[in-house]
PDB file of C-alpha atoms and ligand atoms in Angstrom:
ATOM      1  CA  MET M   1     -17.664 -11.365   0.079  1.00  0.00           C
ATOM      2  CA  ALA M   2     -15.143  -8.873   1.429  1.00  0.00           C
ATOM      3  CA  PRO M   3     -12.125  -9.092   3.694  1.00  0.00           C
ATOM      4  CA  ARG M   4     -13.154  -8.955   7.353  1.00  0.00           C
ATOM      5  CA  SER M   5     -10.182  -6.772   8.316  1.00  0.00           C
ATOM      6  CA  VAL M   6      -8.020  -4.304   6.384  1.00  0.00           C
ATOM      7  CA  LEU M   7      -4.945  -2.278   7.375  1.00  0.00           C
ATOM      8  CA  VAL M   8      -3.860   0.755   5.318  1.00  0.00           C
ATOM      9  CA  THR M   9      -0.489   2.471   5.904  1.00  0.00           C
ATOM     10  CA  GLY M  10      -0.008   6.203   5.358  1.00  0.00           C
ATOM     11  CA  ALA M  11      -3.733   6.585   5.982  1.00  0.00           C
ATOM     12  CA  ASN M  12      -3.875  10.163   7.264  1.00  0.00           C
ATOM     13  CA  ARG M  13      -3.898  11.962   3.898  1.00  0.00           C
ATOM     14  CA  GLY M  14      -3.920  11.517   0.132  1.00  0.00           C
ATOM     15  CA  ILE M  15      -4.510   8.063  -1.344  1.00  0.00           C
ATOM     16  CA  GLY M  16      -4.297   6.334   2.060  1.00  0.00           C
ATOM     17  CA  LEU M  17      -7.120   8.483   3.426  1.00  0.00           C
ATOM     18  CA  GLY M  18      -9.076   7.904   0.206  1.00  0.00           C
ATOM     19  CA  LEU M  19      -8.645   4.131   0.575  1.00  0.00           C
ATOM     20  CA  VAL M  20      -9.904   4.222   4.172  1.00  0.00           C
ATOM     21  CA  THR M  21     -12.965   6.380   3.478  1.00  0.00           C
ATOM     22  CA  THR M  22     -13.892   4.340   0.389  1.00  0.00           C
ATOM     23  CA  LEU M  23     -13.397   0.992   2.148  1.00  0.00           C
ATOM     24  CA  LEU M  24     -15.638   2.209   4.986  1.00  0.00           C
ATOM     25  CA  GLN M  25     -18.471   2.441   2.443  1.00  0.00           C
ATOM     26  CA  ASN M  26     -18.335  -1.360   2.178  1.00  0.00           C
ATOM     27  CA  GLU M  27     -20.470  -2.568   5.077  1.00  0.00           C
ATOM     28  CA  LYS M  28     -19.112  -6.130   4.878  1.00  0.00           C
ATOM     29  CA  ILE M  29     -15.684  -4.978   6.104  1.00  0.00           C
ATOM     30  CA  GLU M  30     -15.756  -5.257   9.895  1.00  0.00           C
ATOM     31  CA  ILE M  31     -12.392  -3.779  10.928  1.00  0.00           C
ATOM     32  CA  ILE M  32     -10.501  -0.979   9.169  1.00  0.00           C
ATOM     33  CA  ILE M  33      -7.157  -0.014  10.649  1.00  0.00           C
ATOM     34  CA  ALA M  34      -5.802   3.349   9.567  1.00  0.00           C
ATOM     35  CA  ALA M  35      -2.077   3.366  10.308  1.00  0.00           C
ATOM     36  CA  CYS M  36      -0.164   6.636  10.273  1.00  0.00           C
ATOM     37  CA  ARG M  37       2.855   8.308  11.841  1.00  0.00           C
ATOM     38  CA  ASN M  38       0.888  10.710  14.039  1.00  0.00           C
ATOM     39  CA  PRO M  39      -2.652   9.502  14.801  1.00  0.00           C
ATOM     40  CA  GLY M  40      -3.097  12.320  17.331  1.00  0.00           C
ATOM     41  CA  GLU M  41      -2.750  14.862  14.522  1.00  0.00           C
ATOM     42  CA  ALA M  42      -4.795  12.941  11.929  1.00  0.00           C
ATOM     43  CA  GLU M  43      -7.747  15.349  12.060  1.00  0.00           C
ATOM     44  CA  GLU M  44      -9.598  13.964   9.034  1.00  0.00           C
ATOM     45  CA  LEU M  45      -9.397  10.397  10.338  1.00  0.00           C
ATOM     46  CA  LYS M  46     -10.396  11.467  13.859  1.00  0.00           C
ATOM     47  CA  ALA M  47     -13.478  13.227  12.444  1.00  0.00           C
ATOM     48  CA  ILE M  48     -14.814   9.955  10.991  1.00  0.00           C
ATOM     49  CA  LYS M  49     -17.441   8.502  13.323  1.00  0.00           C
ATOM     50  CA  ASP M  50     -17.508   4.792  12.583  1.00  0.00           C
ATOM     51  CA  ASN M  51     -16.757   2.181  15.214  1.00  0.00           C
ATOM     52  CA  ARG M  52     -15.181  -0.115  12.593  1.00  0.00           C
ATOM     53  CA  LEU M  53     -12.327   2.401  12.182  1.00  0.00           C
ATOM     54  CA  HIS M  54      -9.234   2.130  14.399  1.00  0.00           C
ATOM     55  CA  LEU M  55      -6.236   4.468  14.322  1.00  0.00           C
ATOM     56  CA  VAL M  56      -2.828   2.932  14.936  1.00  0.00           C
ATOM     57  CA  LYS M  57       0.600   4.591  15.043  1.00  0.00           C
ATOM     58  CA  LEU M  58       3.020   3.200  12.437  1.00  0.00           C
ATOM     59  CA  ASP M  59       6.148   4.728  10.949  1.00  0.00           C
ATOM     60  CA  ALA M  60       7.316   2.738   7.920  1.00  0.00           C
ATOM     61  CA  ILE M  61      10.990   3.477   8.590  1.00  0.00           C
ATOM     62  CA  CYS M  62      10.985   2.576  12.296  1.00  0.00           C
ATOM     63  CA  ASP M  63      10.996  -1.158  13.113  1.00  0.00           C
ATOM     64  CA  LYS M  64      10.027  -0.584  16.759  1.00  0.00           C
ATOM     65  CA  SER M  65       7.000   1.398  15.635  1.00  0.00           C
ATOM     66  CA  ILE M  66       5.998  -1.411  13.228  1.00  0.00           C
ATOM     67  CA  GLU M  67       6.376  -4.017  15.986  1.00  0.00           C
ATOM     68  CA  ALA M  68       4.276  -1.907  18.383  1.00  0.00           C
ATOM     69  CA  ALA M  69       1.635  -1.509  15.648  1.00  0.00           C
ATOM     70  CA  PHE M  70       1.626  -5.284  15.149  1.00  0.00           C
ATOM     71  CA  LYS M  71       0.712  -5.804  18.833  1.00  0.00           C
ATOM     72  CA  GLU M  72      -2.142  -3.302  18.631  1.00  0.00           C
ATOM     73  CA  VAL M  73      -3.461  -4.798  15.402  1.00  0.00           C
ATOM     74  CA  GLU M  74      -3.229  -8.322  16.810  1.00  0.00           C
ATOM     75  CA  LYS M  75      -5.554  -7.285  19.635  1.00  0.00           C
ATOM     76  CA  LEU M  76      -8.009  -5.773  17.161  1.00  0.00           C
ATOM     77  CA  VAL M  77      -8.194  -8.712  14.737  1.00  0.00           C
ATOM     78  CA  GLY M  78      -7.779 -11.566  17.237  1.00  0.00           C
ATOM     79  CA  GLU M  79      -7.794 -15.226  16.220  1.00  0.00           C
ATOM     80  CA  LYS M  80      -9.196 -14.472  12.771  1.00  0.00           C
ATOM     81  CA  GLY M  81      -6.020 -12.616  11.790  1.00  0.00           C
ATOM     82  CA  LEU M  82      -5.552  -9.782   9.312  1.00  0.00           C
ATOM     83  CA  ASN M  83      -7.080 -10.363   5.877  1.00  0.00           C
ATOM     84  CA  LEU M  84      -5.706  -7.465   3.855  1.00  0.00           C
ATOM     85  CA  LEU M  85      -2.570  -5.347   4.290  1.00  0.00           C
ATOM     86  CA  ILE M  86      -2.381  -2.328   1.961  1.00  0.00           C
ATOM     87  CA  ASN M  87       1.144  -0.884   1.854  1.00  0.00           C
ATOM     88  CA  ASN M  88       0.410   2.648   0.707  1.00  0.00           C
ATOM     89  CA  ALA M  89       2.828   4.930   2.613  1.00  0.00           C
ATOM     90  CA  GLY M  90       5.357   6.427   0.244  1.00  0.00           C
ATOM     91  CA  ILE M  91       7.507   9.446  -0.497  1.00  0.00           C
ATOM     92  CA  TYR M  92       8.948  11.115  -3.587  1.00  0.00           C
ATOM     93  CA  VAL M  93      12.585  12.198  -3.323  1.00  0.00           C
ATOM     94  CA  LYS M  94      13.699  14.329  -6.268  1.00  0.00           C
ATOM     95  CA  TYR M  95      17.001  12.938  -7.581  1.00  0.00           C
ATOM     96  CA  PRO M  96      18.405  14.518 -10.787  1.00  0.00           C
ATOM     97  CA  ILE M  97      21.394  12.667 -12.275  1.00  0.00           C
ATOM     98  CA  ASP M  98      23.207  15.927 -13.066  1.00  0.00           C
ATOM     99  CA  GLU M  99      23.442  17.079  -9.470  1.00  0.00           C
ATOM    100  CA  PRO M 100      26.160  15.929  -7.025  1.00  0.00           C
ATOM    101  CA  PRO M 101      25.566  12.419  -5.665  1.00  0.00           C
ATOM    102  CA  LYS M 102      23.574  12.243  -2.433  1.00  0.00           C
ATOM    103  CA  ARG M 103      23.688   8.703  -1.098  1.00  0.00           C
ATOM    104  CA  GLN M 104      21.529   9.659   1.881  1.00  0.00           C
ATOM    105  CA  GLU M 105      18.749  10.841  -0.425  1.00  0.00           C
ATOM    106  CA  LEU M 106      18.814   7.559  -2.366  1.00  0.00           C
ATOM    107  CA  ALA M 107      18.674   5.669   0.918  1.00  0.00           C
ATOM    108  CA  ARG M 108      15.768   7.809   2.172  1.00  0.00           C
ATOM    109  CA  GLN M 109      13.789   7.076  -1.005  1.00  0.00           C
ATOM    110  CA  PHE M 110      14.308   3.331  -0.747  1.00  0.00           C
ATOM    111  CA  ASP M 111      13.880   3.181   3.009  1.00  0.00           C
ATOM    112  CA  THR M 112      10.236   4.248   2.860  1.00  0.00           C
ATOM    113  CA  ASN M 113       9.035   3.009  -0.533  1.00  0.00           C
ATOM    114  CA  THR M 114      10.832  -0.331  -0.615  1.00  0.00           C
ATOM    115  CA  PHE M 115      12.465  -1.426   2.643  1.00  0.00           C
ATOM    116  CA  GLY M 116       9.532  -0.130   4.703  1.00  0.00           C
ATOM    117  CA  VAL M 117       7.112  -2.290   2.726  1.00  0.00           C
ATOM    118  CA  VAL M 118       9.357  -5.339   3.071  1.00  0.00           C
ATOM    119  CA  VAL M 119       9.688  -4.957   6.851  1.00  0.00           C
ATOM    120  CA  ILE M 120       5.990  -4.173   7.417  1.00  0.00           C
ATOM    121  CA  SER M 121       5.025  -7.231   5.346  1.00  0.00           C
ATOM    122  CA  GLN M 122       7.474  -9.428   7.284  1.00  0.00           C
ATOM    123  CA  ILE M 123       6.293  -8.234  10.685  1.00  0.00           C
ATOM    124  CA  PHE M 124       2.587  -8.584   9.799  1.00  0.00           C
ATOM    125  CA  LEU M 125       3.017 -11.948   8.046  1.00  0.00           C
ATOM    126  CA  PRO M 126       1.967 -14.002  11.124  1.00  0.00           C
ATOM    127  CA  LEU M 127      -1.395 -12.183  11.155  1.00  0.00           C
ATOM    128  CA  LEU M 128      -1.873 -12.713   7.414  1.00  0.00           C
ATOM    129  CA  ARG M 129      -0.994 -16.389   7.815  1.00  0.00           C
ATOM    130  CA  ARG M 130      -3.438 -16.616  10.717  1.00  0.00           C
ATOM    131  CA  ALA M 131      -6.207 -15.218   8.487  1.00  0.00           C
ATOM    132  CA  ALA M 132      -5.380 -17.684   5.721  1.00  0.00           C
ATOM    133  CA  VAL M 133      -5.463 -20.619   8.152  1.00  0.00           C
ATOM    134  CA  ALA M 134      -8.655 -19.399   9.856  1.00  0.00           C
ATOM    135  CA  LEU M 135     -10.601 -19.481   6.590  1.00  0.00           C
ATOM    136  CA  GLY M 136      -9.047 -22.750   5.392  1.00  0.00           C
ATOM    137  CA  GLY M 137      -9.516 -24.462   2.028  1.00  0.00           C
ATOM    138  CA  ASP M 138      -7.651 -23.883  -1.239  1.00  0.00           C
ATOM    139  CA  ASP M 139      -9.070 -20.472  -2.088  1.00  0.00           C
ATOM    140  CA  VAL M 140      -6.650 -17.607  -2.743  1.00  0.00           C
ATOM    141  CA  SER M 141      -8.369 -14.225  -2.674  1.00  0.00           C
ATOM    142  CA  VAL M 142      -8.385 -10.760  -1.178  1.00  0.00           C
ATOM    143  CA  ASP M 143     -11.159 -11.933   1.157  1.00  0.00           C
ATOM    144  CA  ARG M 144      -8.909 -14.570   2.664  1.00  0.00           C
ATOM    145  CA  SER M 145      -5.396 -13.121   2.963  1.00  0.00           C
ATOM    146  CA  ALA M 146      -3.608 -10.569   0.792  1.00  0.00           C
ATOM    147  CA  ILE M 147      -0.880  -7.956   0.578  1.00  0.00           C
ATOM    148  CA  VAL M 148      -1.500  -5.072  -1.831  1.00  0.00           C
ATOM    149  CA  ASN M 149       1.380  -2.728  -2.572  1.00  0.00           C
ATOM    150  CA  ILE M 150       0.583   0.748  -3.863  1.00  0.00           C
ATOM    151  CA  SER M 151       3.291   1.060  -6.487  1.00  0.00           C
ATOM    152  CA  SER M 152       3.351   3.439  -9.456  1.00  0.00           C
ATOM    153  CA  GLY M 153       3.394   3.245 -13.237  1.00  0.00           C
ATOM    154  CA  ALA M 154       6.737   5.030 -12.830  1.00  0.00           C
ATOM    155  CA  GLY M 155       8.132   1.721 -11.538  1.00  0.00           C
ATOM    156  CA  SER M 156       7.508  -0.044 -14.864  1.00  0.00           C
ATOM    157  CA  ILE M 157      10.778  -0.760 -16.683  1.00  0.00           C
ATOM    158  CA  GLY M 158       8.897  -2.028 -19.749  1.00  0.00           C
ATOM    159  CA  ASN M 159       6.939   1.201 -20.099  1.00  0.00           C
ATOM    160  CA  ASN M 160       9.825   3.533 -19.339  1.00  0.00           C
ATOM    161  CA  ASP M 161      10.362   5.566 -22.515  1.00  0.00           C
ATOM    162  CA  ARG M 162      10.924   8.922 -20.798  1.00  0.00           C
ATOM    163  CA  GLY M 163      13.981   8.236 -18.619  1.00  0.00           C
ATOM    164  CA  SER M 164      13.970  10.355 -15.478  1.00  0.00           C
ATOM    165  CA  THR M 165      11.345  12.747 -16.846  1.00  0.00           C
ATOM    166  CA  PRO M 166       9.917  14.719 -15.170  1.00  0.00           C
ATOM    167  CA  VAL M 167      13.438  15.624 -14.072  1.00  0.00           C
ATOM    168  CA  GLY M 168      14.336  13.929 -10.828  1.00  0.00           C
ATOM    169  CA  LEU M 169      12.121  10.826 -11.052  1.00  0.00           C
ATOM    170  CA  LEU M 170      15.131   8.486 -11.134  1.00  0.00           C
ATOM    171  CA  ALA M 171      15.257   7.309  -7.510  1.00  0.00           C
ATOM    172  CA  TYR M 172      11.460   7.151  -7.203  1.00  0.00           C
ATOM    173  CA  ARG M 173      11.216   4.982 -10.341  1.00  0.00           C
ATOM    174  CA  MET M 174      13.934   2.679  -8.983  1.00  0.00           C
ATOM    175  CA  SER M 175      12.269   2.360  -5.568  1.00  0.00           C
ATOM    176  CA  LYS M 176       8.964   1.344  -7.163  1.00  0.00           C
ATOM    177  CA  SER M 177      10.628  -1.121  -9.605  1.00  0.00           C
ATOM    178  CA  ALA M 178      12.260  -2.786  -6.604  1.00  0.00           C
ATOM    179  CA  LEU M 179       8.909  -2.758  -4.796  1.00  0.00           C
ATOM    180  CA  ASN M 180       7.361  -4.533  -7.786  1.00  0.00           C
ATOM    181  CA  GLN M 181      10.078  -7.188  -7.675  1.00  0.00           C
ATOM    182  CA  PHE M 182       9.358  -7.650  -3.967  1.00  0.00           C
ATOM    183  CA  GLY M 183       5.652  -8.139  -4.675  1.00  0.00           C
ATOM    184  CA  LYS M 184       6.252 -10.644  -7.473  1.00  0.00           C
ATOM    185  CA  THR M 185       8.813 -12.597  -5.440  1.00  0.00           C
ATOM    186  CA  LEU M 186       6.625 -12.644  -2.344  1.00  0.00           C
ATOM    187  CA  SER M 187       3.620 -13.874  -4.345  1.00  0.00           C
ATOM    188  CA  ILE M 188       5.633 -16.944  -5.303  1.00  0.00           C
ATOM    189  CA  ASP M 189       7.208 -17.439  -1.879  1.00  0.00           C
ATOM    190  CA  LEU M 190       3.766 -17.302  -0.193  1.00  0.00           C
ATOM    191  CA  THR M 191       1.888 -19.551  -2.636  1.00  0.00           C
ATOM    192  CA  GLY M 192       1.838 -22.406  -0.126  1.00  0.00           C
ATOM    193  CA  ASP M 193       0.384 -20.060   2.498  1.00  0.00           C
ATOM    194  CA  HIS M 194      -2.560 -19.106   0.242  1.00  0.00           C
ATOM    195  CA  ILE M 195      -1.632 -15.433   0.577  1.00  0.00           C
ATOM    196  CA  LEU M 196      -2.210 -13.266  -2.502  1.00  0.00           C
ATOM    197  CA  VAL M 197       0.218 -10.441  -3.357  1.00  0.00           C
ATOM    198  CA  ALA M 198      -0.415  -7.749  -5.985  1.00  0.00           C
ATOM    199  CA  SER M 199       0.901  -4.297  -6.919  1.00  0.00           C
ATOM    200  CA  PHE M 200      -1.169  -1.374  -8.195  1.00  0.00           C
ATOM    201  CA  CYS M 201      -0.698   2.026  -9.793  1.00  0.00           C
ATOM    202  CA  PRO M 202      -3.505   4.314  -8.593  1.00  0.00           C
ATOM    203  CA  GLY M 203      -3.104   6.664 -11.601  1.00  0.00           C
ATOM    204  CA  TRP M 204      -1.800  10.234 -11.412  1.00  0.00           C
ATOM    205  CA  VAL M 205      -3.820  11.569  -8.529  1.00  0.00           C
ATOM    206  CA  GLN M 206      -4.328  15.023  -7.001  1.00  0.00           C
ATOM    207  CA  THR M 207      -2.612  14.654  -3.643  1.00  0.00           C
ATOM    208  CA  ASP M 208       0.299  16.428  -1.956  1.00  0.00           C
ATOM    209  CA  MET M 209       2.593  14.096  -3.915  1.00  0.00           C
ATOM    210  CA  GLY M 210       0.689  14.117  -7.217  1.00  0.00           C
ATOM    211  CA  GLY M 211       0.102  17.892  -7.192  1.00  0.00           C
ATOM    212  CA  GLN M 212      -3.029  19.728  -8.177  1.00  0.00           C
ATOM    213  CA  LYS M 213      -2.348  19.368 -11.952  1.00  0.00           C
ATOM    214  CA  ALA M 214      -2.719  15.580 -11.733  1.00  0.00           C
ATOM    215  CA  GLU M 215      -5.286  14.071 -14.096  1.00  0.00           C
ATOM    216  CA  LEU M 216      -7.435  12.339 -11.472  1.00  0.00           C
ATOM    217  CA  THR M 217      -9.221  13.571  -8.381  1.00  0.00           C
ATOM    218  CA  LEU M 218      -8.872  11.326  -5.365  1.00  0.00           C
ATOM    219  CA  GLU M 219     -12.504  10.250  -5.848  1.00  0.00           C
ATOM    220  CA  ASP M 220     -11.880   9.326  -9.533  1.00  0.00           C
ATOM    221  CA  SER M 221      -8.973   7.089  -8.548  1.00  0.00           C
ATOM    222  CA  MET M 222     -10.734   5.458  -5.589  1.00  0.00           C
ATOM    223  CA  ARG M 223     -13.900   4.735  -7.604  1.00  0.00           C
ATOM    224  CA  GLU M 224     -11.840   2.366  -9.761  1.00  0.00           C
ATOM    225  CA  LEU M 225      -8.961   1.302  -7.532  1.00  0.00           C
ATOM    226  CA  VAL M 226     -10.955   0.068  -4.527  1.00  0.00           C
ATOM    227  CA  PRO M 227     -13.325  -2.235  -6.503  1.00  0.00           C
ATOM    228  CA  SER M 228     -10.260  -3.604  -8.342  1.00  0.00           C
ATOM    229  CA  ILE M 229      -8.546  -4.415  -5.043  1.00  0.00           C
ATOM    230  CA  LEU M 230     -11.709  -6.071  -3.723  1.00  0.00           C
ATOM    231  CA  ARG M 231     -11.948  -8.259  -6.864  1.00  0.00           C
ATOM    232  CA  LEU M 232      -8.488  -9.835  -6.472  1.00  0.00           C
ATOM    233  CA  GLN M 233      -8.455 -13.607  -6.965  1.00  0.00           C
ATOM    234  CA  LYS M 234      -5.837 -16.328  -7.347  1.00  0.00           C
ATOM    235  CA  GLU M 235      -5.184 -15.436 -11.012  1.00  0.00           C
ATOM    236  CA  HIS M 236      -4.108 -11.910  -9.975  1.00  0.00           C
ATOM    237  CA  SER M 237      -1.424 -12.966  -7.495  1.00  0.00           C
ATOM    238  CA  GLY M 238       1.994 -11.762  -8.615  1.00  0.00           C
ATOM    239  CA  GLY M 239       0.406  -9.141 -10.861  1.00  0.00           C
ATOM    240  CA  TYR M 240       1.107  -5.440 -11.367  1.00  0.00           C
ATOM    241  CA  PHE M 241      -2.035  -3.558 -12.346  1.00  0.00           C
ATOM    242  CA  ASN M 242      -3.444  -0.158 -13.113  1.00  0.00           C
ATOM    243  CA  ARG M 243      -6.492   1.016 -11.155  1.00  0.00           C
ATOM    244  CA  ASN M 244      -8.804  -0.855 -13.574  1.00  0.00           C
ATOM    245  CA  LEU M 245      -7.062  -4.162 -12.921  1.00  0.00           C
ATOM    246  CA  GLN M 246      -5.379  -4.092 -16.354  1.00  0.00           C
ATOM    247  CA  PRO M 247      -1.826  -5.528 -16.240  1.00  0.00           C
ATOM    248  CA  ILE M 248       1.140  -3.140 -16.476  1.00  0.00           C
ATOM    249  CA  PRO M 249       4.403  -4.541 -17.924  1.00  0.00           C
ATOM    250  CA  TYR M 250       6.995  -5.017 -15.234  1.00  0.00           C
TER     251      TYR M 250
HETATM  252  P1  NDP G 301       1.019  11.909  -0.169  1.00  0.00           P
HETATM  253  O1  NDP G 301       2.358  12.579  -0.146  1.00  0.00           O
HETATM  254  O2  NDP G 301      -0.179  12.731  -0.396  1.00  0.00           O
HETATM  255  O3  NDP G 301       0.818  11.035   1.167  1.00  0.00           O
HETATM  256  C1  NDP G 301       1.842  10.159   1.563  1.00  0.00           C
HETATM  257  C2  NDP G 301       1.382   9.373   2.763  1.00  0.00           C
HETATM  258  O4  NDP G 301       2.437   8.485   3.109  1.00  0.00           O
HETATM  259  C3  NDP G 301       1.114  10.270   3.967  1.00  0.00           C
HETATM  260  O5  NDP G 301       0.067   9.728   4.729  1.00  0.00           O
HETATM  261  C4  NDP G 301       2.427  10.183   4.723  1.00  0.00           C
HETATM  262  O6  NDP G 301       2.318  10.421   6.111  1.00  0.00           O
HETATM  263  C5  NDP G 301       2.743   8.714   4.488  1.00  0.00           C
HETATM  264  N1  NDP G 301       4.127   8.433   4.808  1.00  0.00           N
HETATM  265  C6  NDP G 301       5.256   8.923   4.271  1.00  0.00           C
HETATM  266  N2  NDP G 301       6.336   8.431   4.904  1.00  0.00           N
HETATM  267  C7  NDP G 301       5.859   7.596   5.869  1.00  0.00           C
HETATM  268  C8  NDP G 301       6.471   6.793   6.852  1.00  0.00           C
HETATM  269  N3  NDP G 301       7.791   6.733   7.029  1.00  0.00           N
HETATM  270  N4  NDP G 301       5.664   6.066   7.668  1.00  0.00           N
HETATM  271  C9  NDP G 301       4.331   6.103   7.548  1.00  0.00           C
HETATM  272  N5  NDP G 301       3.690   6.867   6.652  1.00  0.00           N
HETATM  273  C10 NDP G 301       4.455   7.602   5.818  1.00  0.00           C
HETATM  274  O7  NDP G 301       1.146  10.798  -1.306  1.00  0.00           O
HETATM  275  P2  NDP G 301      -0.003  10.000  -2.097  1.00  0.00           P
HETATM  276  O8  NDP G 301      -1.175   9.821  -1.241  1.00  0.00           O
HETATM  277  O9  NDP G 301      -0.142  10.630  -3.434  1.00  0.00           O
HETATM  278  O10 NDP G 301       0.748   8.621  -2.333  1.00  0.00           O
HETATM  279  C11 NDP G 301       0.384   7.413  -1.675  1.00  0.00           C
HETATM  280  C12 NDP G 301       1.052   6.267  -2.409  1.00  0.00           C
HETATM  281  O11 NDP G 301       0.621   6.264  -3.770  1.00  0.00           O
HETATM  282  C13 NDP G 301       2.576   6.381  -2.450  1.00  0.00           C
HETATM  283  O12 NDP G 301       3.147   5.110  -2.268  1.00  0.00           O
HETATM  284  C14 NDP G 301       2.848   6.904  -3.844  1.00  0.00           C
HETATM  285  O13 NDP G 301       4.134   6.563  -4.292  1.00  0.00           O
HETATM  286  C15 NDP G 301       1.742   6.244  -4.633  1.00  0.00           C
HETATM  287  N6  NDP G 301       1.421   6.893  -5.896  1.00  0.00           N
HETATM  288  C16 NDP G 301       0.901   8.160  -5.928  1.00  0.00           C
HETATM  289  C17 NDP G 301       0.590   8.756  -7.133  1.00  0.00           C
HETATM  290  C18 NDP G 301      -0.032  10.112  -7.246  1.00  0.00           C
HETATM  291  O14 NDP G 301      -0.224  10.592  -8.384  1.00  0.00           O
HETATM  292  N7  NDP G 301      -0.405  10.766  -6.165  1.00  0.00           N
HETATM  293  C19 NDP G 301       0.855   8.066  -8.413  1.00  0.00           C
HETATM  294  C20 NDP G 301       1.391   6.741  -8.253  1.00  0.00           C
HETATM  295  C21 NDP G 301       1.647   6.192  -7.041  1.00  0.00           C
HETATM  296  P3  NDP G 301       2.713  11.855   6.795  1.00  0.00           P
HETATM  297  O15 NDP G 301       1.491  12.711   6.675  1.00  0.00           O
HETATM  298  O16 NDP G 301       3.051  11.481   8.199  1.00  0.00           O
HETATM  299  O17 NDP G 301       3.874  12.406   6.009  1.00  0.00           O
END
């Protein structure tokens, strides 16, 4: 089994692009929606020739853009709804505690990594509910209806023994901890809807954000992360995992 339809945010580069290209290798997935801020400039996505792939404009910090994306996605998935929403879009805002306070920078960090995910999940919820109803039964799985949040190990409070190191990670860590709380809370709130919610750390990956010194190539991360996402079952809902589906302490 596999989800019929998947939407990935921030899909034009880095981990989002890796998720899309790796998911396309799974022939059971019928519809893959690559959402990004500027589809017209997404050269790598546009170069992919696969009629299962659809590019949709979505800016995680603009509600009108998310609502417009919802309408486009609704047309693509139809009565069967959206099976899997992967909230991947994210930014890193350097925030050292010893510099003058910059409230706007804190807000910018949270707006994308946390509030953006909340609003996208809220706006797309009717399509996830539609998918859950369309398949029916008591099953809870990624094939039926699921939200996956791409978090970070940096969001773990339990594992935090390095403070803000590397210097400036403070606001990013906080935004991902709050994202994890959102995922856990939502998993409970949506139990009756049979919608699974889980958070993942993809590892430290060579992307624009991760930098070229990161320990994993994009391919290394995707080889483990994508099969883990596609294995999600009821027992994983509310979980926070590394790319091998091993739990991370909240
Ligand atoms: P990149 O900086 O390489 O890519 C970020 C992606 O997010 C881009 O597609 C970017 O689009 C998109 N994005 C940023 N802001 C918005 C927005 N407002 N609306 C829509 N899209 C947006 O980062 P990664 O690929 O490395 O990171 C992806 C996710 O993985 C993030 O959530 C990150 O926190 C997480 N992560 C990454 C790790 C790593 O080592 N790389 C480690 C742990 C977690 P655009 O091109 O338009 O800017």
